[in-house]
């Protein structure tokens, strides 16, 4: 039995990932693509943006596990073997990073830091009126493990938090939940700061265009840490230009790396980070991946298995 590590993005970290998995699963042979030795021995593929088509080479593959929270890099492979569980990475350190990233931008916008920065450039001393956190509604699209963790952190800071997802969910405690396209407008119309944590699927691509963005209140904010392609970038720019959306913190984009000639780079109301909101920690994540592999070996279901339109 062996585990295959495959990535076109993490090559400089592959030895760290290998070491982490070897420590977590000393009984397994860990190979880094393309040095897989015997293709018949490979039972688990642990991947991030793997070379297209390679997974069909392994006849005894039992599961595909992602090195990150997203799996769009897996399901977009046209030669993906059918019928295998695809396991997302839900690791406490990755989740913690995404919470911190979200809190940073929520507080930045909530406390008018974006505006004070503009005032500083003009040497303006203007004190803005304070808004209490309980009077600010944070809307989260995608109430999976990460979305719920972000929401609970904001609830603990006395923000009002609401959520939206494609399907009904069980009780989310203090988070009021909306679901389905028929409730999207109601959700958006109450949202002062929108956090997107949705994965990119056929059903979520371009789910926020000018038609949906219109429902956001005047002067709202957007934080996108899910995937690019969910928010139509041209429509977003138009809403930023008009001031309907006051500012946006974007960590993910339709095309990555973001092209140098993309107008988002120089837009005065846009804050750009290079897809770093939730970076996987190899040592911590290796333990989580090992736990899921052992569940599969014991005939149990790994967690969480990818399902269409689930939030991160």
Short mmCIF file of C-alpha atoms in Angstrom, two decimals:
data_model
loop_
_atom_site.label_atom_id
_atom_site.label_comp_id
_atom_site.label_asym_id
_atom_site.label_seq_id
_atom_site.Cartn_x
_atom_site.Cartn_y
_atom_site.Cartn_z
CA UNK A 1 0.00 0.00 0.00
CA UNK A 2 1.21 3.49 -0.78
CA UNK A 3 0.10 7.13 -0.77
CA UNK A 4 0.77 9.32 -3.78
CA UNK A 5 1.47 13.03 -3.30
CA UNK A 6 0.86 15.04 -6.47
CA UNK A 7 0.85 18.79 -7.06
CA UNK A 8 1.83 21.38 -9.63
CA UNK A 9 1.72 24.13 -7.01
CA UNK A 10 3.46 22.86 -3.88
CA UNK A 11 6.64 21.33 -5.34
CA UNK A 12 8.85 23.27 -2.95
CA UNK A 13 6.81 21.90 -0.02
CA UNK A 14 6.43 18.29 -1.15
CA UNK A 15 9.24 17.01 1.05
CA UNK A 16 7.64 18.72 4.05
CA UNK A 17 4.32 17.08 3.17
CA UNK A 18 6.06 13.74 2.70
CA UNK A 19 7.76 14.05 6.09
CA UNK A 20 4.48 14.96 7.76
CA UNK A 21 2.65 11.97 6.27
CA UNK A 22 5.54 9.61 7.05
CA UNK A 23 5.41 10.72 10.67
CA UNK A 24 1.62 10.39 10.81
CA UNK A 25 1.51 7.06 8.93
CA UNK A 26 4.87 5.27 9.30
CA UNK A 27 3.29 2.05 8.04
CA UNK A 28 2.60 3.56 4.59
CA UNK A 29 4.96 4.14 1.69
CA UNK A 30 4.76 7.83 0.70
CA UNK A 31 5.68 8.69 -2.90
CA UNK A 32 5.83 12.04 -4.68
CA UNK A 33 4.61 12.06 -8.29
CA UNK A 34 6.04 11.09 -10.73
CA UNK A 35 8.12 8.72 -8.58
CA UNK A 36 5.25 6.43 -7.61
CA UNK A 37 7.22 3.16 -8.03
CA UNK A 38 4.42 0.61 -8.66
CA UNK A 39 1.11 2.13 -9.83
CA UNK A 40 -0.72 -0.95 -8.50
CA UNK A 41 0.37 -0.13 -4.93
CA UNK A 42 -1.17 3.35 -4.87
CA UNK A 43 -4.41 3.33 -2.85
CA UNK A 44 -4.66 6.99 -1.82
CA UNK A 45 -3.92 10.13 -3.85
CA UNK A 46 -3.26 13.28 -1.85
CA UNK A 47 -3.31 16.16 -4.32
CA UNK A 48 -3.42 19.86 -5.03
CA UNK A 49 -3.74 20.96 -8.66
CA UNK A 50 -2.38 17.60 -9.77
CA UNK A 51 -1.36 17.08 -13.41
CA UNK A 52 -4.55 16.43 -15.37
CA UNK A 53 -5.29 12.81 -16.17
CA UNK A 54 -2.76 11.10 -13.91
CA UNK A 55 -5.26 9.64 -11.44
CA UNK A 56 -6.69 7.19 -13.96
CA UNK A 57 -3.28 5.43 -13.94
CA UNK A 58 -3.91 3.86 -10.53
CA UNK A 59 -6.27 0.86 -10.71
CA UNK A 60 -6.46 0.30 -6.95
CA UNK A 61 -7.13 3.89 -5.92
CA UNK A 62 -9.60 4.05 -3.00
CA UNK A 63 -9.88 7.81 -2.36
CA UNK A 64 -8.67 11.23 -3.44
CA UNK A 65 -7.79 13.64 -0.63
CA UNK A 66 -7.21 17.36 -1.13
CA UNK A 67 -4.21 19.20 0.32
CA UNK A 68 -6.47 22.24 0.79
CA UNK A 69 -10.03 23.19 1.65
CA UNK A 70 -11.16 23.34 -1.97
CA UNK A 71 -11.64 20.46 -4.39
CA UNK A 72 -12.42 22.33 -7.63
CA UNK A 73 -8.88 21.46 -8.72
CA UNK A 74 -9.89 17.79 -8.42
CA UNK A 75 -13.37 17.76 -9.93
CA UNK A 76 -12.22 19.86 -12.92
CA UNK A 77 -10.01 16.97 -14.11
CA UNK A 78 -11.79 15.62 -17.23
CA UNK A 79 -10.21 12.17 -16.68
CA UNK A 80 -11.13 11.88 -13.01
CA UNK A 81 -11.87 8.27 -12.00
CA UNK A 82 -15.55 7.88 -11.18
CA UNK A 83 -17.02 6.57 -7.95
CA UNK A 84 -14.16 7.50 -5.62
CA UNK A 85 -14.72 9.60 -2.48
CA UNK A 86 -13.17 13.06 -2.75
CA UNK A 87 -12.19 14.29 0.70
CA UNK A 88 -11.79 17.97 1.50
CA UNK A 89 -9.26 19.15 4.07
CA UNK A 90 -10.80 20.53 7.24
CA UNK A 91 -7.83 21.16 9.48
CA UNK A 92 -7.95 23.25 12.65
CA UNK A 93 -4.94 25.39 11.70
CA UNK A 94 -6.28 26.12 8.21
CA UNK A 95 -9.68 26.99 9.68
CA UNK A 96 -8.03 29.24 12.27
CA UNK A 97 -6.17 31.14 9.54
CA UNK A 98 -9.39 31.72 7.61
CA UNK A 99 -11.10 32.96 10.76
CA UNK A 100 -8.28 35.42 11.40
CA UNK A 101 -8.31 36.64 7.79
CA UNK A 102 -12.07 37.19 7.90
CA UNK A 103 -11.95 38.95 11.27
CA UNK A 104 -9.19 41.24 10.03
CA UNK A 105 -11.26 42.53 7.12
CA UNK A 106 -14.56 42.65 8.99
CA UNK A 107 -12.96 44.83 11.66
CA UNK A 108 -11.13 46.89 9.02
CA UNK A 109 -14.41 47.78 7.33
CA UNK A 110 -16.53 47.93 10.48
CA UNK A 111 -14.22 50.44 12.17
CA UNK A 112 -13.77 52.64 9.06
CA UNK A 113 -10.05 51.88 8.74
CA UNK A 114 -10.41 51.91 4.95
CA UNK A 115 -11.76 55.47 5.20
CA UNK A 116 -9.15 56.71 7.66
CA UNK A 117 -6.46 55.52 5.26
CA UNK A 118 -7.98 57.67 2.51
CA UNK A 119 -8.22 60.62 4.89
CA UNK A 120 -4.58 60.23 5.88
CA UNK A 121 -3.50 60.61 2.26
CA UNK A 122 -5.22 64.01 2.24
CA UNK A 123 -4.16 64.98 5.78
CA UNK A 124 -7.81 65.06 6.86
CA UNK A 125 -8.72 64.75 10.56
CA UNK A 126 -12.36 63.63 10.47
CA UNK A 127 -13.78 61.38 13.17
CA UNK A 128 -16.41 58.99 11.86
CA UNK A 129 -19.41 58.00 13.94
CA UNK A 130 -19.05 54.64 15.63
CA UNK A 131 -21.43 51.78 14.79
CA UNK A 132 -21.95 49.11 17.44
CA UNK A 133 -21.15 45.56 16.38
CA UNK A 134 -24.69 44.38 17.21
CA UNK A 135 -25.97 46.91 14.66
CA UNK A 136 -23.79 45.47 11.88
CA UNK A 137 -25.02 42.37 10.03
CA UNK A 138 -22.42 40.01 8.60
CA UNK A 139 -23.72 37.68 5.90
CA UNK A 140 -21.79 34.49 5.17
CA UNK A 141 -22.35 32.54 1.96
CA UNK A 142 -21.33 28.94 2.56
CA UNK A 143 -22.03 27.55 6.03
CA UNK A 144 -19.73 24.54 5.98
CA UNK A 145 -17.15 23.89 8.66
CA UNK A 146 -15.09 27.00 7.91
CA UNK A 147 -18.10 29.27 7.31
CA UNK A 148 -19.67 28.20 10.61
CA UNK A 149 -16.39 28.73 12.48
CA UNK A 150 -16.09 32.24 11.05
CA UNK A 151 -19.71 32.96 11.91
CA UNK A 152 -19.35 31.77 15.50
CA UNK A 153 -16.25 33.92 15.97
CA UNK A 154 -18.19 36.96 14.80
CA UNK A 155 -21.15 36.11 17.03
CA UNK A 156 -18.73 36.08 19.96
CA UNK A 157 -17.83 39.67 19.03
CA UNK A 158 -21.52 40.61 19.20
CA UNK A 159 -22.04 40.98 15.46
CA UNK A 160 -25.35 39.86 14.02
CA UNK A 161 -24.53 36.96 11.71
CA UNK A 162 -26.74 35.45 9.02
CA UNK A 163 -25.89 32.69 6.56
CA UNK A 164 -26.89 31.44 3.14
CA UNK A 165 -26.44 28.06 1.48
CA UNK A 166 -27.88 25.94 -1.29
CA UNK A 167 -29.62 23.45 0.99
CA UNK A 168 -31.46 23.47 4.33
CA UNK A 169 -29.31 22.90 7.41
CA UNK A 170 -29.95 21.90 10.98
CA UNK A 171 -29.89 24.53 13.72
CA UNK A 172 -26.94 26.91 13.51
CA UNK A 173 -27.46 28.42 16.93
CA UNK A 174 -27.29 32.22 16.80
CA UNK A 175 -26.82 32.28 13.01
CA UNK A 176 -30.06 32.84 11.11
CA UNK A 177 -29.96 30.71 7.97
CA UNK A 178 -31.33 31.27 4.48
CA UNK A 179 -31.20 28.70 1.69
CA UNK A 180 -31.90 28.39 -2.00
CA UNK A 181 -32.11 31.01 -4.72
CA UNK A 182 -35.59 32.03 -3.57
CA UNK A 183 -34.11 33.32 -0.27
CA UNK A 184 -30.90 34.84 -1.67
CA UNK A 185 -32.38 38.32 -2.15
CA UNK A 186 -33.70 38.42 1.44
CA UNK A 187 -30.29 37.33 2.70
CA UNK A 188 -28.35 39.92 0.67
CA UNK A 189 -30.71 42.78 1.49
CA UNK A 190 -29.85 42.47 5.20
CA UNK A 191 -26.10 42.05 4.75
CA UNK A 192 -23.77 44.96 5.54
CA UNK A 193 -20.56 42.95 5.16
CA UNK A 194 -20.69 39.92 2.87
CA UNK A 195 -18.20 37.07 3.31
CA UNK A 196 -18.13 34.48 0.55
CA UNK A 197 -16.89 31.02 1.57
CA UNK A 198 -18.63 29.05 -1.20
CA UNK A 199 -16.70 26.56 -3.36
CA UNK A 200 -16.79 26.99 -7.13
CA UNK A 201 -19.22 24.61 -8.82
CA UNK A 202 -21.50 24.76 -11.85
CA UNK A 203 -24.26 25.99 -9.51
CA UNK A 204 -22.21 28.68 -7.75
CA UNK A 205 -20.32 30.12 -10.73
CA UNK A 206 -21.41 33.73 -11.27
CA UNK A 207 -24.02 33.40 -8.53
CA UNK A 208 -23.36 37.06 -7.66
CA UNK A 209 -23.85 39.28 -10.70
CA UNK A 210 -25.32 42.77 -11.01
CA UNK A 211 -28.80 41.32 -10.48
CA UNK A 212 -27.87 39.91 -7.06
CA UNK A 213 -25.42 42.64 -6.00
CA UNK A 214 -28.23 45.18 -6.35
CA UNK A 215 -29.89 43.69 -3.27
CA UNK A 216 -26.92 44.54 -1.03
CA UNK A 217 -27.53 47.71 0.99
CA UNK A 218 -25.94 50.96 -0.20
CA UNK A 219 -22.43 51.25 1.25
CA UNK A 220 -21.93 47.53 1.90
CA UNK A 221 -18.64 45.60 1.78
CA UNK A 222 -17.51 42.29 0.29
CA UNK A 223 -14.88 39.81 1.50
CA UNK A 224 -14.21 36.92 -0.89
CA UNK A 225 -12.20 33.99 0.50
CA UNK A 226 -14.14 31.21 -1.27
CA UNK A 227 -13.32 31.05 -4.95
CA UNK A 228 -13.03 33.52 -7.80
CA UNK A 229 -15.70 33.15 -10.44
CA UNK A 230 -18.49 33.23 -7.87
CA UNK A 231 -18.66 37.03 -7.94
CA UNK A 232 -18.70 38.51 -11.43
CA UNK A 233 -15.63 40.76 -11.37
CA UNK A 234 -16.83 43.24 -14.00
CA UNK A 235 -20.15 43.72 -12.22
CA UNK A 236 -18.32 44.12 -8.91
CA UNK A 237 -16.14 46.87 -10.35
CA UNK A 238 -19.22 48.72 -11.59
CA UNK A 239 -20.80 48.57 -8.12
CA UNK A 240 -17.55 49.78 -6.54
CA UNK A 241 -17.33 52.64 -9.03
CA UNK A 242 -20.86 53.76 -8.17
CA UNK A 243 -20.20 53.52 -4.41
CA UNK A 244 -23.05 51.07 -3.90
CA UNK A 245 -20.40 48.67 -2.63
CA UNK A 246 -17.97 50.72 -0.55
CA UNK A 247 -14.95 48.40 -0.66
CA UNK A 248 -13.94 44.79 -1.29
CA UNK A 249 -11.21 42.54 0.13
CA UNK A 250 -10.48 39.87 -2.46
CA UNK A 251 -8.25 36.85 -1.87
CA UNK A 252 -9.46 34.72 -4.80
CA UNK A 253 -10.02 35.51 -8.46
CA UNK A 254 -11.46 34.05 -11.63
CA UNK A 255 -7.94 33.85 -13.07
CA UNK A 256 -4.98 33.22 -10.78
CA UNK A 257 -2.42 34.65 -10.57
CA UNK A 258 -4.38 37.83 -11.20
CA UNK A 259 -3.14 39.24 -14.55
CA UNK A 260 -1.07 42.41 -14.31
CA UNK A 261 -3.47 44.28 -16.57
CA UNK A 262 -6.54 43.43 -14.48
CA UNK A 263 -8.15 46.69 -13.31
CA UNK A 264 -8.78 45.27 -9.82
CA UNK A 265 -5.08 45.83 -9.05
CA UNK A 266 -5.39 49.60 -9.20
CA UNK A 267 -8.96 50.11 -8.03
CA UNK A 268 -8.87 52.43 -4.98
CA UNK A 269 -11.61 50.48 -3.19
CA UNK A 270 -10.14 47.01 -3.65
CA UNK A 271 -7.75 45.19 -1.30
CA UNK A 272 -5.94 42.26 -2.92
CA UNK A 273 -4.21 39.30 -1.29
CA UNK A 274 -2.75 36.40 -3.35
CA UNK A 275 -4.97 33.49 -2.24
CA UNK A 276 -3.46 33.26 1.24
CA UNK A 277 -6.54 33.43 3.48
CA UNK A 278 -6.26 29.77 4.47
CA UNK A 279 -2.88 28.22 3.81
CA UNK A 280 -2.48 24.57 4.67
CA UNK A 281 -0.02 23.71 7.44
CA UNK A 282 1.74 20.52 6.25
CA UNK A 283 2.43 19.03 9.67
CA UNK A 284 -1.03 19.68 11.07
CA UNK A 285 -2.84 18.80 7.84
CA UNK A 286 -0.88 15.55 7.44
CA UNK A 287 -2.36 14.32 10.72
CA UNK A 288 -5.87 15.16 9.53
CA UNK A 289 -5.29 13.40 6.20
CA UNK A 290 -3.88 10.35 8.02
CA UNK A 291 -6.97 10.20 10.24
CA UNK A 292 -9.22 10.12 7.17
CA UNK A 293 -7.16 7.41 5.48
CA UNK A 294 -7.42 5.27 8.61
CA UNK A 295 -11.20 5.76 8.64
CA UNK A 296 -11.36 4.47 5.07
CA UNK A 297 -9.12 1.54 5.95
CA UNK A 298 -11.50 0.66 8.79
CA UNK A 299 -14.51 0.75 6.50
CA UNK A 300 -15.76 4.09 7.84
CA UNK A 301 -16.58 7.29 5.96
CA UNK A 302 -13.93 10.04 5.86
CA UNK A 303 -14.93 13.61 6.69
CA UNK A 304 -15.84 15.75 4.96
CA UNK A 305 -16.58 14.09 1.65
CA UNK A 306 -17.15 16.58 -1.13
CA UNK A 307 -20.77 17.26 -1.93
CA UNK A 308 -22.16 19.67 -4.49
CA UNK A 309 -22.53 23.28 -3.25
CA UNK A 310 -21.47 22.58 0.33
CA UNK A 311 -19.69 25.51 1.94
CA UNK A 312 -16.09 25.33 3.03
#
